[in-house]
Amino acid sequence: SRRPSTRGSLALLRSGICPTCARNRAMTRLANGAALPIRKRGRALACALLVSGVVAALVRVSRTTFALPDAATTRRGASAAAAAALLGHTGALPASAEEKKTYGYVPAEYVAKKVGEKVVTPNGLIYEPLDLGTDKTGIRDGPPRSGSNVVIRFAGHVDGFEGPIFDSSKYRGSRKPGKPDVVEVRLNLDPTVSNGMFEALKLMKVGAKGRFIQPPILSYNEGKANFEGDELGEAKGKIPGNSTLYYEVELVDIVKP
């Protein structure tokens, strides 16, 4: 925009009128519909538009900063407050909000009850009982729980129950004195045994025999990495971590419940 001419400003000063006041009166006349010279009218209009733009921007900022929450926001806030109150009493998220599964564990009510009747654990392991074992109910009769020391006989296959064996209690025992075909493991604490094996054993009683299909998530490292089979195994090389594995297992004894 053009600067006001010095001559016009001096003339206004000689007449006792402040140039700024004159401009303000011109803006007021424009707002009231009074006619102005075209040049002054354009300048006044530009100033008015600039001022209105600044005011609009300030309004938007104020709405963003100070606006009251809408109904949806209020409902979300109420839900969050309720959850926080619940956490204050329980110290943990409600069960419905907990999505992560615990691998290697099964609810106590899960147990094999009939030969040939398959049991599917919450983590997707499929166990088929071939022999239910003892019908006694003593603490050493099973099923074993986490931390129990048990003696088992097993063989793990790839590509089905008739596929190559990659690991077995016989292979492991062959390197020990007396070459036993069984091994002792501690449930949920032995890193050489998969979570799938832990889940299957918790469905069995002493003397029981069965077989199960283990999904990759219950394998070593939750199926995220390849692993080596036993050096004596029929399956050579690394076993893909995302493999579905097939096991035959017998719960021989519970050494320590």
CSV table of C-alpha atoms in Angstrom, one decimal:
chain,number,residue,atom,x,y,z
A,1,SER,CA,0.0,0.0,0.0
A,2,ARG,CA,1.1,3.6,-0.6
A,3,ARG,CA,2.3,5.7,2.2
A,4,PRO,CA,0.2,8.9,3.0
A,5,SER,CA,1.6,11.9,1.2
A,6,THR,CA,3.6,14.3,3.4
A,7,ARG,CA,1.7,17.3,1.9
A,8,GLY,CA,-1.6,15.9,2.9
A,9,SER,CA,-0.4,15.2,6.5
A,10,LEU,CA,1.0,18.7,6.8
A,11,ALA,CA,-2.2,20.1,5.6
A,12,LEU,CA,-4.1,18.2,8.2
A,13,LEU,CA,-1.7,19.3,11.0
A,14,ARG,CA,-2.1,23.0,10.0
A,15,SER,CA,-5.8,22.5,10.2
A,16,GLY,CA,-5.5,21.0,13.7
A,17,ILE,CA,-6.6,17.5,12.7
A,18,CYS,CA,-4.5,14.5,13.6
A,19,PRO,CA,-3.8,12.3,10.5
A,20,THR,CA,-4.5,9.1,12.5
A,21,CYS,CA,-7.8,10.5,13.7
A,22,ALA,CA,-8.7,11.4,10.2
A,23,ARG,CA,-8.1,7.9,9.0
A,24,ASN,CA,-10.2,6.5,11.9
A,25,ARG,CA,-13.1,8.8,11.0
A,26,ALA,CA,-12.8,7.7,7.4
A,27,MET,CA,-13.0,4.0,8.5
A,28,THR,CA,-16.1,4.9,10.6
A,29,ARG,CA,-17.7,6.6,7.6
A,30,LEU,CA,-17.0,3.6,5.4
A,31,ALA,CA,-18.6,1.3,8.0
A,32,ASN,CA,-21.6,3.6,8.1
A,33,GLY,CA,-22.0,3.5,4.3
A,34,ALA,CA,-20.7,7.0,3.7
A,35,ALA,CA,-19.0,7.7,0.4
A,36,LEU,CA,-15.2,8.1,0.2
A,37,PRO,CA,-12.9,8.9,-2.6
A,38,ILE,CA,-12.0,5.7,-4.5
A,39,ARG,CA,-8.3,5.7,-3.4
A,40,LYS,CA,-9.1,6.2,0.3
A,41,ARG,CA,-12.1,3.8,0.0
A,42,GLY,CA,-9.8,1.0,-1.2
A,43,ARG,CA,-7.2,1.7,1.5
A,44,ALA,CA,-9.9,1.7,4.2
A,45,LEU,CA,-11.4,-1.5,2.8
A,46,ALA,CA,-8.0,-3.2,2.8
A,47,CYS,CA,-7.5,-2.2,6.5
A,48,ALA,CA,-10.9,-3.4,7.4
A,49,LEU,CA,-10.3,-6.8,5.7
A,50,LEU,CA,-6.9,-7.2,7.5
A,51,VAL,CA,-8.5,-6.4,10.9
A,52,SER,CA,-11.3,-8.9,10.3
A,53,GLY,CA,-8.8,-11.6,9.3
A,54,VAL,CA,-6.8,-11.1,12.5
A,55,VAL,CA,-10.0,-11.2,14.6
A,56,ALA,CA,-11.1,-14.5,12.8
A,57,ALA,CA,-7.7,-16.1,13.5
A,58,LEU,CA,-7.9,-15.1,17.2
A,59,VAL,CA,-11.4,-16.6,17.4
A,60,ARG,CA,-10.2,-19.9,16.0
A,61,VAL,CA,-7.3,-20.0,18.4
A,62,SER,CA,-9.5,-19.2,21.4
A,63,ARG,CA,-11.9,-22.0,20.4
A,64,THR,CA,-9.1,-24.5,20.1
A,65,THR,CA,-7.6,-23.5,23.5
A,66,PHE,CA,-10.6,-22.9,25.6
A,67,ALA,CA,-13.5,-24.8,23.9
A,68,LEU,CA,-15.6,-27.0,26.2
A,69,PRO,CA,-15.5,-30.8,25.4
A,70,ASP,CA,-18.2,-32.2,23.3
A,71,ALA,CA,-20.4,-35.1,24.3
A,72,ALA,CA,-18.1,-37.8,22.9
A,73,THR,CA,-15.1,-36.4,24.6
A,74,THR,CA,-17.1,-36.2,27.9
A,75,ARG,CA,-18.0,-39.9,27.5
A,76,ARG,CA,-14.4,-40.9,26.8
A,77,GLY,CA,-13.3,-39.0,29.8
A,78,ALA,CA,-15.9,-40.7,32.0
A,79,SER,CA,-14.8,-44.1,30.8
A,80,ALA,CA,-11.1,-43.3,31.4
A,81,ALA,CA,-12.0,-42.1,34.9
A,82,ALA,CA,-13.9,-45.3,35.6
A,83,ALA,CA,-11.0,-47.4,34.4
A,84,ALA,CA,-8.6,-45.4,36.5
A,85,ALA,CA,-10.9,-46.0,39.5
A,86,LEU,CA,-10.9,-49.7,38.8
A,87,LEU,CA,-7.2,-49.8,38.5
A,88,GLY,CA,-6.9,-48.1,41.8
A,89,HIS,CA,-8.7,-51.1,43.4
A,90,THR,CA,-7.2,-54.0,41.5
A,91,GLY,CA,-3.8,-52.7,40.4
A,92,ALA,CA,-4.3,-54.3,36.9
A,93,LEU,CA,-6.4,-54.0,33.8
A,94,PRO,CA,-9.7,-55.9,33.8
A,95,ALA,CA,-9.5,-59.4,32.3
A,96,SER,CA,-11.5,-58.3,29.2
A,97,ALA,CA,-8.9,-55.7,28.4
A,98,GLU,CA,-5.9,-58.1,28.8
A,99,GLU,CA,-5.2,-59.5,25.4
A,100,LYS,CA,-1.8,-61.1,25.8
A,101,LYS,CA,-2.0,-64.8,26.4
A,102,THR,CA,0.3,-66.7,28.7
A,103,TYR,CA,2.0,-69.5,26.8
A,104,GLY,CA,2.7,-72.8,28.6
A,105,TYR,CA,-0.3,-72.5,31.0
A,106,VAL,CA,-3.8,-74.0,30.9
A,107,PRO,CA,-6.8,-73.5,33.2
A,108,ALA,CA,-7.0,-76.1,35.9
A,109,GLU,CA,-10.3,-77.5,34.6
A,110,TYR,CA,-8.6,-78.6,31.3
A,111,VAL,CA,-7.8,-82.3,31.5
A,112,ALA,CA,-8.1,-85.3,29.2
A,113,LYS,CA,-11.1,-87.3,30.2
A,114,LYS,CA,-11.8,-89.8,27.4
A,115,VAL,CA,-9.5,-91.7,25.1
A,116,GLY,CA,-9.7,-90.2,21.6
A,117,GLU,CA,-11.5,-87.1,22.8
A,118,LYS,CA,-9.3,-84.2,21.8
A,119,VAL,CA,-8.6,-81.3,24.1
A,120,VAL,CA,-7.8,-77.9,22.6
A,121,THR,CA,-6.1,-75.5,25.0
A,122,PRO,CA,-6.8,-71.7,24.9
A,123,ASN,CA,-3.5,-71.2,23.0
A,124,GLY,CA,-4.4,-73.6,20.2
A,125,LEU,CA,-2.6,-76.8,21.2
A,126,ILE,CA,-4.5,-80.0,20.2
A,127,TYR,CA,-4.0,-83.0,22.5
A,128,GLU,CA,-5.4,-86.4,21.8
A,129,PRO,CA,-5.3,-88.9,24.7
A,130,LEU,CA,-4.4,-92.5,23.7
A,131,ASP,CA,-4.3,-93.8,27.3
A,132,LEU,CA,-5.6,-91.9,30.3
A,133,GLY,CA,-3.2,-93.4,32.9
A,134,THR,CA,-4.0,-93.8,36.5
A,135,ASP,CA,-7.4,-93.1,38.0
A,136,LYS,CA,-5.9,-92.2,41.4
A,137,THR,CA,-6.2,-88.7,42.6
A,138,GLY,CA,-3.1,-88.3,44.8
A,139,ILE,CA,-0.8,-85.3,44.5
A,140,ARG,CA,1.7,-87.5,42.7
A,141,ASP,CA,-0.9,-88.9,40.3
A,142,GLY,CA,-1.4,-85.7,38.3
A,143,PRO,CA,-2.0,-83.7,36.4
A,144,PRO,CA,1.2,-81.9,37.2
A,145,ARG,CA,1.3,-78.1,37.7
A,146,SER,CA,3.9,-75.4,37.0
A,147,GLY,CA,7.1,-76.1,38.8
A,148,SER,CA,6.6,-79.8,39.1
A,149,ASN,CA,9.5,-82.1,38.2
A,150,VAL,CA,8.3,-84.9,35.9
A,151,VAL,CA,9.8,-87.8,34.0
A,152,ILE,CA,8.6,-88.1,30.4
A,153,ARG,CA,9.1,-90.1,27.3
A,154,PHE,CA,8.6,-88.2,24.0
A,155,ALA,CA,9.4,-87.9,20.3
A,156,GLY,CA,9.0,-84.7,18.3
A,157,HIS,CA,8.2,-84.9,14.5
A,158,VAL,CA,8.1,-82.4,11.6
A,159,ASP,CA,5.6,-82.9,8.7
A,160,GLY,CA,3.1,-85.0,10.7
A,161,PHE,CA,3.2,-87.8,13.3
A,162,GLU,CA,5.0,-90.1,10.7
A,163,GLY,CA,7.5,-87.4,9.7
A,164,PRO,CA,11.2,-87.2,10.6
A,165,ILE,CA,12.0,-87.0,14.3
A,166,PHE,CA,14.0,-83.9,15.3
A,167,ASP,CA,14.1,-84.5,19.0
A,168,SER,CA,13.3,-87.2,21.5
A,169,SER,CA,13.9,-88.4,25.1
A,170,LYS,CA,15.8,-91.4,23.6
A,171,TYR,CA,18.3,-89.1,21.8
A,172,ARG,CA,18.8,-87.1,24.9
A,173,GLY,CA,19.1,-90.1,27.2
A,174,SER,CA,21.7,-91.8,24.9
A,175,ARG,CA,24.3,-89.3,26.1
A,176,LYS,CA,23.7,-90.2,29.8
A,177,PRO,CA,25.0,-93.1,31.8
A,178,GLY,CA,22.8,-96.1,31.4
A,179,LYS,CA,21.3,-94.5,28.3
A,180,PRO,CA,17.7,-94.1,29.6
A,181,ASP,CA,15.0,-93.3,27.1
A,182,VAL,CA,13.3,-90.9,29.5
A,183,VAL,CA,14.2,-87.4,30.7
A,184,GLU,CA,13.3,-85.4,33.7
A,185,VAL,CA,12.1,-81.8,33.2
A,186,ARG,CA,10.6,-79.1,35.3
A,187,LEU,CA,7.4,-77.6,34.0
A,188,ASN,CA,7.6,-74.0,32.8
A,189,LEU,CA,11.2,-73.7,33.9
A,190,ASP,CA,13.1,-76.0,31.6
A,191,PRO,CA,14.4,-74.0,28.6
A,192,THR,CA,15.0,-77.3,26.6
A,193,VAL,CA,11.2,-78.0,26.5
A,194,SER,CA,8.6,-76.1,24.5
A,195,ASN,CA,5.6,-74.4,25.9
A,196,GLY,CA,3.5,-76.8,23.9
A,197,MET,CA,5.0,-79.7,25.9
A,198,PHE,CA,4.2,-77.9,29.2
A,199,GLU,CA,0.6,-77.5,28.2
A,200,ALA,CA,0.2,-81.1,27.1
A,201,LEU,CA,1.7,-82.5,30.3
A,202,LYS,CA,-0.8,-80.4,32.3
A,203,LEU,CA,-3.6,-82.3,30.7
A,204,MET,CA,-2.2,-85.8,31.6
A,205,LYS,CA,-2.1,-88.1,34.6
A,206,VAL,CA,0.8,-90.4,35.5
A,207,GLY,CA,0.9,-93.3,33.1
A,208,ALA,CA,-1.0,-91.4,30.4
A,209,LYS,CA,0.0,-91.5,26.8
A,210,GLY,CA,-1.0,-89.1,24.0
A,211,ARG,CA,0.0,-87.0,21.1
A,212,PHE,CA,-0.5,-83.4,20.3
A,213,ILE,CA,-0.2,-80.9,17.5
A,214,GLN,CA,1.8,-77.8,18.6
A,215,PRO,CA,1.2,-74.5,16.8
A,216,PRO,CA,4.2,-72.3,16.1
A,217,ILE,CA,3.4,-69.8,18.9
A,218,LEU,CA,4.0,-72.6,21.5
A,219,SER,CA,7.4,-73.5,20.0
A,220,TYR,CA,10.8,-72.3,21.1
A,221,ASN,CA,11.0,-68.4,21.1
A,222,GLU,CA,7.3,-68.4,20.3
A,223,GLY,CA,8.0,-69.5,16.8
A,224,LYS,CA,10.0,-66.4,16.0
A,225,ALA,CA,13.4,-68.0,15.3
A,226,ASN,CA,14.7,-71.2,13.7
A,227,PHE,CA,16.2,-73.8,16.0
A,228,GLU,CA,18.5,-76.8,15.8
A,229,GLY,CA,17.1,-80.3,16.3
A,230,ASP,CA,19.0,-83.0,18.1
A,231,GLU,CA,22.3,-84.0,16.4
A,232,LEU,CA,21.0,-87.6,16.3
A,233,GLY,CA,17.7,-86.6,14.8
A,234,GLU,CA,16.3,-87.7,11.5
A,235,ALA,CA,15.4,-84.1,10.6
A,236,LYS,CA,18.7,-82.4,9.6
A,237,GLY,CA,19.5,-78.7,9.6
A,238,LYS,CA,17.5,-76.0,11.3
A,239,ILE,CA,13.9,-76.4,12.0
A,240,PRO,CA,11.9,-73.3,10.8
A,241,GLY,CA,10.6,-71.4,13.8
A,242,ASN,CA,7.1,-71.1,12.3
A,243,SER,CA,6.7,-74.8,11.9
A,244,THR,CA,3.7,-76.8,13.2
A,245,LEU,CA,5.2,-79.7,15.2
A,246,TYR,CA,3.9,-83.1,16.1
A,247,TYR,CA,4.7,-84.8,19.4
A,248,GLU,CA,4.1,-88.2,21.0
A,249,VAL,CA,4.4,-88.1,24.8
A,250,GLU,CA,4.1,-90.3,27.9
A,251,LEU,CA,4.0,-88.9,31.5
A,252,VAL,CA,6.0,-91.6,33.3
A,253,ASP,CA,6.2,-90.1,36.8
A,254,ILE,CA,5.8,-87.0,38.9
A,255,VAL,CA,9.0,-86.8,40.9
A,256,LYS,CA,8.2,-83.5,42.7
A,257,PRO,CA,4.6,-82.2,42.6
